[in-house]
Amino acid sequence: MVTAGIRIEGLRKRFGSGDTAVDALKDVNMVITPGEVVGLVGPSGSGKSTLLKCLGAVVEPSAGRMTIGDELIYDNRWVIKDLRALRRDKIGFIFQAPYLIPFLDVTDNVALLPMLAGLSNAMARKQALELLQALDVAHRARAMPSQLSGGEQQRVSIARALVNRPPVILADEPTAPLDGARALAVIRILNQMARQYEAAIIVVTHDEKIIPTFKRIYHIRDGKTHEEVGEGRDFE
Amino acid sequence: MISLAGRDILHSWGKFVFTGIGLGLLIGVTLTMAGVYRGMVDDAKVLLDNSAADLWVVQKDTLGPYAEPSSLYDDNWRGIRNIQGVASATNVTYLTMQVRHGESDVRVLVTGVVTGETGAPGWPPHLIAGRQITRGHYEAVADVATGFKLGDQIKIRRNVYAVVGLTRRMVSSSGDPMVFIPIKDAQQAQFLKDNDAILEQRRRTEQNPALNRPGLPEVLDAVIATQSANPFVNAVLVQVKPGYAHPEVAESIRRWKRLQVYDRLQMEEILVGKLIATSARQIGMFLVILAVVSAAIVAFIIYTLTMGKIREIAVLKLIGTRNRTIAGMILQQALGLGLIGFVVGKVSATFWAPVFPKYVLLEPGDAIRGFVAVVVICVLASAISIWAALKVDPAEAIGG
């Protein structure tokens, strides 16, 4: 079996119990390889956010298996005990809005994660600057988030998601506030970063402009995933 | 690891500084209240220190001369001075009254001292200007807090006195500055009646057949003379000879003179434990209320600041920040606010304390206790914010 960035098998999530129980996820199966960017699309209430929260280890699924790299993290219960460390070291998050920490400058917003992981301030900032360089925002390294444009903020949030070299990145509608060109630029960056850092990236989106860029798309309907081959765009 | 609290404070320093100033003024008031209490205690001790007495002889069964009225004959001192172990015994009178000075009047403690015995108990121990009283009448030495100046003419009852000397920190237990005058004048000031009252008293005495007997006019004269004079003082201040135990000398005076005698510790207990006890409890209540108000303000401010960062806290938790890091951030901000408040409060209290009409004594020990209280209040006040922050679900950072 090829090692996946993230592998999800038969994932289920039930809210409540008895007559009022709601099955938000009924049978979710996904395999994303390192360096791959896949789309996760579906109508409102289909379970996208619940799936993202399960993958992000902030909501516990009811059943199924999840593996990140070679490490089984969920097998009908959390196998990993320290979910906070799991999120910090194995999963990167990109949000609809950048949600940068307003009282930290760009460098420290990105360097915070490696610092939390125990890296020295100097090393963490060095890593952060390398990523900011790669994402073409190094010239704003000392700026505060409020001084950045929307696109710059989103690139900084991508740098923050990547800085600990996580094998999985979860992007929750990262292009929603951006126009077409900027949205495509973000997807281009995600593809480049996925290849460069061998990360498996799941992009939850409604955005019709970017859906055609994915080579693989997971549709989620009534809590079940259906895989589909997308048009795909080569961002080489 | 960078200090998240420090960065947040630097980022929104204006909010922190202005909130800290507001809190600081409240802390300043709290420190001043403590200083007012300390000042009252110090005033009481200064009054005792400056009287230079080892024993206070007062009217039997009274807590005089400061806490209760006391009256004893002004010739008692002779007998007391002859008791073994007594080095000196001096009459003294105390009378709190309004003293006329120009167009205004000043509340003072008029103290009658025996003239011709400079340096005796009851006298002001040091002057900052002028000289001590040298004449038997109509001279005064005043504490500078009265606002009087050398050469000023002040009116006590019907007589006018020239201020010949100025002294400092000579105050009553309630903080009123002292004015020293010759004891004969002070005795007269205490019991002096107006002319109409004197005439009325003489008329009544003359109409009394027991006192106005035909052929014995000297009886009436003697009675009227007695009524016109004041042979009383409020206390006799006693200094004990070296080598004699104060309690033993006091016991001798009690036994032979049948008067009440207090030593220094007993007098301090009367002044601090009884005379200003109610004021102390009043100030204590103020301190408790101010502490509660300060705690409520810090709690409210920190809670508001924390609630304003809920999304950031959710993101921090989602990306793996430990609870103790988030709790530490909130706690440090609360302590930072408390520190700013304490510094502002201490500086404010130091600046405005001299302006207070009564003595405000800011003791370093109280400042340290105040700082500890501020730290404790900040820690307690941040607890609710920490609890709210730790309850934030990291899933809130993810939409849907």
XYZ file of C-alpha atoms in Angstrom:
636
model
C 0.000 0.000 0.000
C 1.322 3.423 -0.940
C 1.848 5.718 2.072
C -0.844 8.397 1.972
C -0.607 11.928 3.309
C -3.938 11.252 4.938
C -6.205 8.218 4.668
C -9.812 8.207 5.934
C -11.822 4.999 5.984
C -15.488 4.617 6.901
C -15.551 7.772 8.990
C -18.873 8.458 10.713
C -20.082 11.197 12.981
C -23.358 11.134 14.846
C -24.643 14.091 16.888
C -27.103 13.374 19.682
C -28.691 10.039 20.418
C -31.993 8.194 20.192
C -34.775 9.784 18.165
C -32.953 13.095 17.908
C -29.694 11.633 16.591
C -28.332 13.180 13.412
C -25.758 11.420 11.245
C -23.639 14.259 9.888
C -21.067 11.883 8.349
C -22.189 8.423 7.286
C -19.380 6.948 5.277
C -16.416 9.099 4.413
C -13.505 7.585 2.556
C -10.619 9.661 1.269
C -7.002 9.105 0.359
C -4.761 12.094 -0.387
C -1.167 11.505 -1.276
C 1.725 13.776 -0.264
C 2.076 16.716 -2.644
C -1.539 16.466 -3.776
C -4.214 19.174 -3.565
C -7.803 17.914 -3.633
C -11.083 19.775 -3.509
C -13.865 18.986 -1.060
C -17.153 20.396 -2.299
C -20.760 20.019 -1.346
C -23.910 21.985 -0.587
C -24.539 23.665 2.729
C -25.338 21.165 5.473
C -23.719 18.323 3.611
C -21.135 17.778 6.381
C -18.084 19.603 5.004
C -17.388 21.547 8.162
C -18.011 18.514 10.379
C -15.561 16.518 8.285
C -13.004 19.320 8.501
C -13.403 19.450 12.290
C -12.965 15.665 12.505
C -9.875 15.803 10.312
C -8.582 18.737 12.348
C -8.932 16.675 15.567
C -11.237 19.202 17.201
C -14.371 17.027 16.960
C -14.220 13.331 17.738
C -15.751 11.101 15.065
C -18.151 8.312 16.081
C -16.461 5.560 14.097
C -13.916 4.861 11.340
C -10.159 5.140 10.894
C -7.832 8.007 10.121
C -4.162 7.743 9.313
C -1.678 10.572 8.774
C 1.413 9.316 7.016
C 2.162 5.976 8.667
C 0.574 6.960 11.965
C -2.871 5.733 12.880
C -4.497 8.579 14.754
C -8.108 7.400 15.009
C -9.465 3.887 15.117
C -13.014 4.150 16.461
C -11.429 6.291 19.182
C -8.469 8.632 19.339
C -5.281 6.632 19.304
C -3.240 9.779 19.815
C -3.788 11.227 23.279
C -2.296 14.681 22.824
C -4.550 16.114 20.132
C -3.139 19.597 20.686
C 0.354 18.384 19.766
C -1.144 16.436 16.841
C -2.712 19.625 15.487
C 0.479 21.595 16.077
C 2.865 19.104 14.459
C 0.834 17.202 11.835
C -1.933 19.471 10.623
C -1.820 22.949 9.121
C -4.902 25.141 9.009
C -5.855 27.828 6.518
C -9.103 29.634 7.243
C -11.642 31.529 5.184
C -10.392 34.708 6.820
C -6.671 34.777 7.634
C -7.253 35.076 11.408
C -3.736 36.291 12.027
C -2.924 37.235 15.603
C -3.355 41.028 15.466
C -0.742 41.839 18.116
C 2.075 39.838 16.469
C 3.941 41.010 13.404
C 4.036 38.899 10.247
C 7.210 37.042 11.190
C 6.029 36.156 14.670
C 2.587 35.129 13.413
C 4.355 32.493 11.333
C 7.109 31.730 13.857
C 4.670 31.201 16.727
C 3.991 27.552 15.821
C 7.605 26.391 15.793
C 8.120 28.346 19.005
C 5.179 26.507 20.559
C 6.789 23.279 19.347
C 9.900 24.173 21.327
C 12.152 25.701 18.683
C 14.283 28.665 19.719
C 12.973 32.110 18.765
C 15.864 32.667 16.360
C 15.411 29.338 14.566
C 11.640 29.758 14.429
C 11.992 33.217 12.894
C 14.544 31.902 10.393
C 12.095 29.224 9.261
C 9.299 31.765 9.089
C 11.361 34.142 6.960
C 12.268 31.355 4.529
C 8.602 30.596 4.024
C 7.654 34.253 3.728
C 10.381 34.524 1.094
C 8.931 31.558 -0.777
C 5.473 33.125 -0.613
C 6.784 36.523 -1.705
C 5.771 38.435 1.429
C 9.177 38.655 3.102
C 9.228 42.387 2.430
C 6.311 42.724 4.907
C 8.003 40.630 7.581
C 7.941 43.401 10.229
C 4.460 44.661 9.331
C 1.454 44.100 11.556
C -1.484 42.128 10.079
C -3.655 45.265 9.950
C -1.114 46.825 7.568
C -1.384 44.008 5.001
C -3.694 43.642 2.004
C -6.163 40.737 1.941
C -3.937 38.738 -0.437
C -0.850 39.315 1.693
C -2.709 38.245 4.796
C -3.819 35.035 3.121
C -0.250 34.265 2.035
C 0.955 34.824 5.594
C -1.727 32.437 6.853
C -0.513 29.869 4.300
C 3.026 30.334 5.605
C 1.731 29.775 9.146
C 0.007 26.559 8.044
C 3.210 25.300 6.408
C 5.844 26.394 8.877
C 5.912 23.201 10.942
C 6.076 21.109 7.728
C 2.824 19.277 8.517
C 1.939 16.303 6.296
C -1.686 17.511 6.091
C -3.116 20.957 5.459
C -6.803 21.718 5.823
C -7.941 24.816 3.953
C -11.426 26.065 4.777
C -12.639 28.151 1.792
C -9.307 29.994 1.524
C -10.347 31.919 -1.597
C -13.802 33.029 -0.480
C -12.935 36.703 0.096
C -10.694 36.967 -3.007
C -11.436 37.882 -6.608
C -10.773 35.444 -9.468
C -7.126 36.269 -10.139
C -6.169 36.346 -6.468
C -8.114 33.140 -5.820
C -6.206 31.386 -8.577
C -2.955 32.781 -7.233
C -3.711 31.221 -3.836
C -4.473 27.845 -5.435
C -1.232 28.114 -7.411
C 0.680 28.749 -4.180
C -1.039 25.813 -2.460
C -0.084 23.510 -5.321
C 3.517 24.725 -5.271
C 3.749 24.353 -1.527
C 2.140 20.913 -1.603
C 4.810 19.733 -4.020
C 7.663 21.542 -2.303
C 6.778 20.389 1.224
C 5.174 17.025 0.337
C 1.941 18.066 2.034
C -1.520 16.601 1.363
C -3.877 19.559 1.055
C -7.654 19.410 1.323
C -9.392 22.550 0.105
C -13.013 22.948 1.159
C -14.650 25.293 -1.321
C -17.815 26.562 -2.948
C -15.807 28.688 -5.336
C -16.758 27.826 -8.912
C -13.647 29.609 -10.190
C -11.243 27.235 -8.532
C -13.135 23.920 -8.605
C -11.879 23.194 -12.151
C -8.266 23.510 -10.977
C -8.413 20.301 -8.890
C -7.362 17.022 -10.429
C -9.395 15.139 -7.847
C -12.528 16.332 -6.181
C -14.432 14.775 -3.302
C -18.141 15.581 -3.372
C -19.888 15.206 -0.074
C -23.635 14.647 -0.096
C -25.765 13.420 2.819
C -22.626 12.686 4.789
C -21.053 10.446 2.140
C -18.075 11.224 -0.104
C -17.978 10.539 -3.821
C -14.694 10.825 -5.645
C -14.570 12.506 -9.007
C -11.762 13.273 -11.425
C -11.517 17.004 -12.045
C -10.309 18.952 -15.030
C -7.151 19.845 -13.208
C -4.714 22.566 -13.976
C -1.018 22.174 -14.133
C 0.594 24.897 -12.000
C 4.176 23.889 -12.884
C 8.926 31.739 23.365
C 7.712 35.283 22.853
C 5.513 36.947 25.441
C 2.014 37.009 23.964
C 0.787 39.192 26.827
C 3.626 41.664 26.346
C 2.971 41.907 22.620
C -0.739 42.419 23.180
C -0.057 45.144 25.740
C 2.388 46.866 23.364
C -0.074 46.546 20.492
C -2.929 48.187 22.396
C -0.825 50.181 24.863
C -3.173 53.155 24.891
C -6.029 51.023 26.163
C -3.804 49.451 28.816
C -2.190 52.700 29.933
C -5.454 54.621 30.267
C -7.142 51.700 32.018
C -4.066 51.385 34.236
C -4.218 55.083 35.088
C -7.891 54.762 36.038
C -7.156 51.735 38.155
C -4.070 53.479 39.542
C -6.076 56.443 40.788
C -8.336 53.991 42.605
C -5.286 52.251 44.097
C -3.925 55.687 44.989
C -7.103 56.432 46.933
C -6.773 53.064 48.677
C -3.146 53.741 49.648
C -4.127 57.211 50.819
C -6.896 55.791 53.009
C -4.328 53.512 54.617
C -2.057 56.565 54.945
C -4.839 58.518 56.664
C -5.152 55.744 59.248
C -1.377 55.593 59.719
C -1.359 59.373 60.042
C -3.969 59.222 62.800
C -1.947 56.640 64.700
C 1.215 58.652 64.158
C -0.493 61.844 65.295
C -1.498 60.062 68.495
C 2.038 58.796 69.076
C 3.576 62.160 68.227
C 1.297 63.806 70.768
C 2.593 61.411 73.415
C 6.221 61.640 72.241
C 6.217 65.414 72.194
C 4.664 65.680 75.639
C 7.922 64.120 76.924
C 6.073 62.535 79.825
C 6.536 59.109 81.365
C 3.263 59.220 83.299
C -0.015 61.078 82.845
C -1.830 61.886 86.077
C -5.505 62.609 85.459
C -8.855 62.788 87.218
C -9.826 59.518 88.911
C -11.992 57.124 86.857
C -11.433 58.993 83.593
C -9.507 58.237 80.405
C -8.226 61.823 80.257
C -6.811 64.108 79.226
C -7.107 63.272 75.495
C -9.918 60.737 75.257
C -12.134 62.084 78.055
C -12.410 65.359 79.984
C -10.207 65.386 83.071
C -10.043 67.987 85.784
C -7.779 68.095 88.811
C -6.583 70.833 91.138
C -3.603 72.754 89.898
C -1.693 72.276 93.141
C -1.598 68.482 92.884
C 1.726 68.675 91.110
C 3.492 69.701 94.304
C 2.496 66.522 96.107
C 3.255 64.393 93.085
C 6.727 65.878 92.708
C 7.577 64.800 96.248
C 6.754 61.157 95.604
C 9.801 58.927 95.391
C 10.975 58.344 91.838
C 9.360 61.481 90.345
C 11.870 63.706 88.553
C 9.420 66.415 87.535
C 5.710 67.085 87.558
C 4.108 69.765 85.423
C 0.560 71.000 84.970
C -0.915 71.031 81.515
C -4.251 71.947 79.976
C -5.737 71.001 76.626
C -8.650 72.717 74.926
C -9.733 72.212 71.322
C -11.260 75.398 69.958
C -11.521 77.784 67.014
C -8.840 80.471 67.164
C -9.452 83.760 65.418
C -6.733 84.768 62.945
C -7.493 87.830 60.852
C -10.721 87.262 58.961
C -10.794 83.516 59.440
C -10.494 81.063 62.282
C -8.460 77.886 62.659
C -9.308 74.776 64.663
C -6.447 74.143 67.091
C -5.603 72.345 70.305
C -4.730 75.151 72.750
C -2.217 73.772 75.218
C -1.403 75.528 78.449
C 2.202 75.091 79.588
C 3.948 76.279 82.712
C 6.064 79.285 81.834
C 9.583 79.646 83.109
C 10.212 75.917 82.734
C 11.371 75.722 79.139
C 11.871 72.125 78.102
C 9.577 70.765 80.790
C 7.004 68.109 79.836
C 4.247 69.528 77.650
C 6.453 72.101 75.962
C 7.152 71.942 72.238
C 10.515 70.115 72.133
C 11.873 72.006 69.131
C 11.144 75.188 67.247
C 11.647 75.878 63.563
C 11.453 79.648 63.987
C 11.268 82.251 66.729
C 11.611 81.475 70.424
C 9.844 79.731 73.264
C 7.323 81.544 75.512
C 9.201 83.655 78.042
C 6.460 85.884 79.446
C 3.683 84.797 81.741
C 0.904 86.070 79.481
C -0.204 86.687 75.908
C 2.535 84.870 74.013
C 2.017 81.810 71.884
C 4.022 79.174 70.040
C 2.086 77.638 67.131
C 2.464 74.646 64.860
C 3.160 75.716 61.262
C 0.096 73.767 60.135
C -2.035 76.522 61.688
C -0.812 78.885 58.988
C 0.239 81.414 61.599
C 3.465 83.368 61.148
C 5.879 84.926 63.583
C 4.478 88.201 64.873
C 0.867 87.303 63.997
C -1.779 88.344 66.478
C -4.276 85.615 67.288
C -7.385 85.853 69.412
C -8.178 83.174 71.994
C -11.447 83.933 73.761
C -11.208 87.652 74.629
C -7.423 87.920 74.697
C -4.959 88.555 71.895
C -1.668 86.642 71.739
C 1.509 87.317 69.780
C 2.986 84.342 67.974
C 6.624 84.284 69.103
C 7.643 80.811 67.909
C 6.764 78.173 65.358
C 7.040 74.450 65.754
C 6.289 71.412 63.540
C 4.364 68.114 63.891
C 2.738 69.161 67.132
C -0.817 67.968 66.627
C -3.685 66.537 68.609
C -4.788 62.932 68.198
C -7.387 64.151 65.708
C -4.770 66.029 63.698
C -5.548 69.577 64.865
C -2.364 71.679 65.126
C -1.361 72.821 68.603
C -0.972 76.354 69.936
C 0.952 76.700 73.208
C 0.124 79.504 75.602
C 0.990 80.184 79.275
C -0.989 77.900 81.556
C -2.655 80.744 83.512
C -4.060 82.100 80.263
C -5.123 78.606 79.234
C -6.940 78.023 82.531
C -8.724 81.314 82.088
C -9.597 80.462 78.475
C -11.125 77.156 79.543
C -13.472 78.607 82.153
C -13.758 82.261 81.302
C -17.335 83.528 81.432
C -18.668 86.616 79.715
C -19.284 89.789 81.761
C -23.057 89.334 81.911
C -22.650 85.809 83.260
C -20.164 87.033 85.891
C -22.522 89.804 87.031
C -25.425 87.345 87.140
C -23.364 84.907 89.228
C -22.329 87.645 91.674
C -25.933 88.771 92.021
C -27.052 85.214 92.788
C -24.268 84.781 95.327
C -25.131 88.053 97.028
C -28.780 87.006 97.283
C -27.810 83.757 99.001
C -28.213 84.486 102.773
C -25.838 81.668 103.664
C -23.016 83.321 101.743
C -23.873 86.985 102.334
C -24.178 87.184 106.091
C -24.597 90.563 107.700
C -21.384 91.703 109.311
C -19.242 89.133 107.451
C -18.538 90.726 104.010
C -15.246 88.809 103.706
C -17.187 85.520 103.304
C -18.952 86.876 100.259
C -15.692 88.242 98.863
C -14.015 84.881 99.359
C -16.823 82.992 97.644
C -16.851 85.391 94.695
C -13.071 85.151 94.414
C -13.342 81.358 94.324
C -16.015 81.523 91.656
C -13.952 83.874 89.512
C -10.802 81.742 89.507
C -10.112 78.435 87.836
C -7.879 76.252 89.990
C -8.096 73.261 87.636
C -5.813 71.713 85.051
C -6.445 68.680 82.815
C -3.424 66.613 83.718
C -0.075 66.539 85.423
C 2.751 65.274 83.245
C 5.330 63.331 85.189
C 8.888 62.385 84.339
C 10.336 59.469 86.283
C 13.878 59.471 87.615
C 16.267 57.055 85.938
C 16.387 53.695 87.694
C 12.787 53.807 88.901
C 10.175 51.517 87.424
C 7.292 53.444 85.880
C 4.576 51.083 87.178
C 5.851 51.419 90.741
C 5.933 55.213 90.613
C 2.481 55.211 89.045
C 1.181 52.952 91.804
C 2.610 55.322 94.461
C 0.828 58.287 92.890
C -2.417 56.301 92.706
C -2.162 55.268 96.332
C -1.115 58.613 97.836
C -2.889 61.100 95.621
C -5.973 59.008 94.717
C -5.685 60.000 91.084
C -5.671 58.027 87.881
C -2.196 57.434 86.393
C -1.380 56.077 82.954
C 2.002 55.115 81.604
C 3.047 55.457 77.982
C 1.727 52.065 76.827
C -1.616 52.566 78.545
C -1.981 56.040 77.066
C -1.120 54.712 73.603
C -3.728 52.001 74.034
C -6.318 54.633 75.000
C -5.500 56.815 71.990
C -5.091 54.117 69.344
C -7.383 51.445 70.749
C -10.248 53.653 71.900
C -10.058 57.211 70.606
C -9.424 56.412 66.932
C -10.784 52.860 66.922
C -14.072 53.818 65.247
C -12.251 55.872 62.626
C -9.927 52.920 62.030
C -12.882 50.584 61.489
C -14.446 53.164 59.162
C -11.240 53.340 57.127
C -10.998 49.547 57.195
C -14.452 49.324 55.635
C -13.408 51.813 52.967
C -10.312 49.744 52.224
C -12.395 46.578 51.851
C -14.882 48.325 49.543
C -12.083 49.881 47.464
C -10.370 46.483 47.180
C -13.609 44.881 45.990
C -14.219 47.720 43.503
C -10.623 47.419 42.215
C -11.044 43.658 41.814
C -14.338 44.146 39.965
C -12.754 46.716 37.629
C -9.717 44.527 36.865
C -11.986 41.500 36.345
C -14.285 43.452 34.035
C -11.427 44.936 31.991
C -9.564 41.645 31.620
C -12.799 39.809 30.813
C -13.678 42.407 28.160
C -10.180 42.234 26.661
C -10.334 38.430 26.632
C -13.781 38.317 25.062
C -12.491 40.653 22.363
C -9.900 38.018 21.451
C -12.144 34.938 21.378
C -11.459 34.240 17.702
C -7.711 34.624 18.191
C -7.841 32.356 21.238
C -9.775 29.753 19.213
C -7.117 29.965 16.472
C -4.315 29.707 19.052
C -5.934 26.607 20.530
C -6.561 25.114 17.107
C -2.958 25.494 16.028
C -1.789 23.776 19.182
C -1.195 26.442 21.813
C -1.226 24.934 25.280
C -3.876 26.006 27.783
C -1.204 27.170 30.182
C 0.206 29.508 27.511
C -3.224 31.088 27.006
C -3.882 31.232 30.751
C -0.427 32.741 31.233
C -1.157 35.408 28.617
C -4.346 36.495 30.419
C -2.726 36.336 33.839
C 0.272 38.378 32.691
C -2.042 41.003 31.211
C -3.960 41.228 34.495
C -0.688 41.523 36.414
C 0.591 44.086 33.900
C -2.536 46.132 34.430
C -2.125 45.792 38.190
C 1.535 46.842 37.968
C 0.694 49.944 35.929
C -2.122 50.677 38.364
C 0.093 50.234 41.408
C 2.854 52.496 40.049
C 0.321 55.186 39.101
C -1.409 54.776 42.464
C 1.815 55.005 44.484
C 3.026 58.056 42.579
C -0.402 59.731 42.829
C -0.665 59.065 46.565
C 2.865 60.407 47.102
C 2.022 63.599 45.224
C -1.371 64.330 46.713
C -0.733 63.176 50.300
C 0.917 66.485 51.395
C -2.082 68.419 50.107
C -4.465 66.638 52.500
C -5.475 68.770 55.478
C -4.627 65.977 57.913
C -1.349 64.102 58.104
C -1.157 61.196 55.628
C 1.631 58.774 56.448
C 2.529 56.498 53.516
C 4.565 53.684 55.012
C 6.750 51.447 52.803
C 5.219 48.438 54.573
C 1.738 49.527 53.492
C 2.993 49.984 49.921
C 4.376 46.433 49.942
C 1.137 45.081 51.436
C -0.802 47.097 48.840
C 1.314 45.652 46.040
C 0.725 42.103 47.297
C -3.010 42.847 47.536
C -3.003 44.196 43.958
C -1.235 41.045 42.741
C -3.727 38.818 44.578
C -6.669 40.850 43.253
C -5.315 40.639 39.694
C -4.816 36.881 39.959
C -8.344 36.406 41.311
C -9.823 38.836 38.787
C -8.161 37.045 35.867
C -9.574 33.668 36.961
C -12.962 34.210 35.331
C -11.326 35.347 32.077
C -8.994 32.340 32.085
C -11.965 30.067 32.694
C -13.833 31.694 29.768
C -10.786 31.433 27.487
C -10.177 27.778 28.317
C -13.810 27.037 27.513
C -13.391 28.409 23.969
C -13.809 25.593 21.466
C -10.968 25.524 18.937
C -13.591 24.383 16.418
C -14.934 27.950 16.484
C -12.002 28.920 14.278
C -13.326 26.621 11.565
C -16.378 27.942 9.735
C -19.702 26.146 9.330
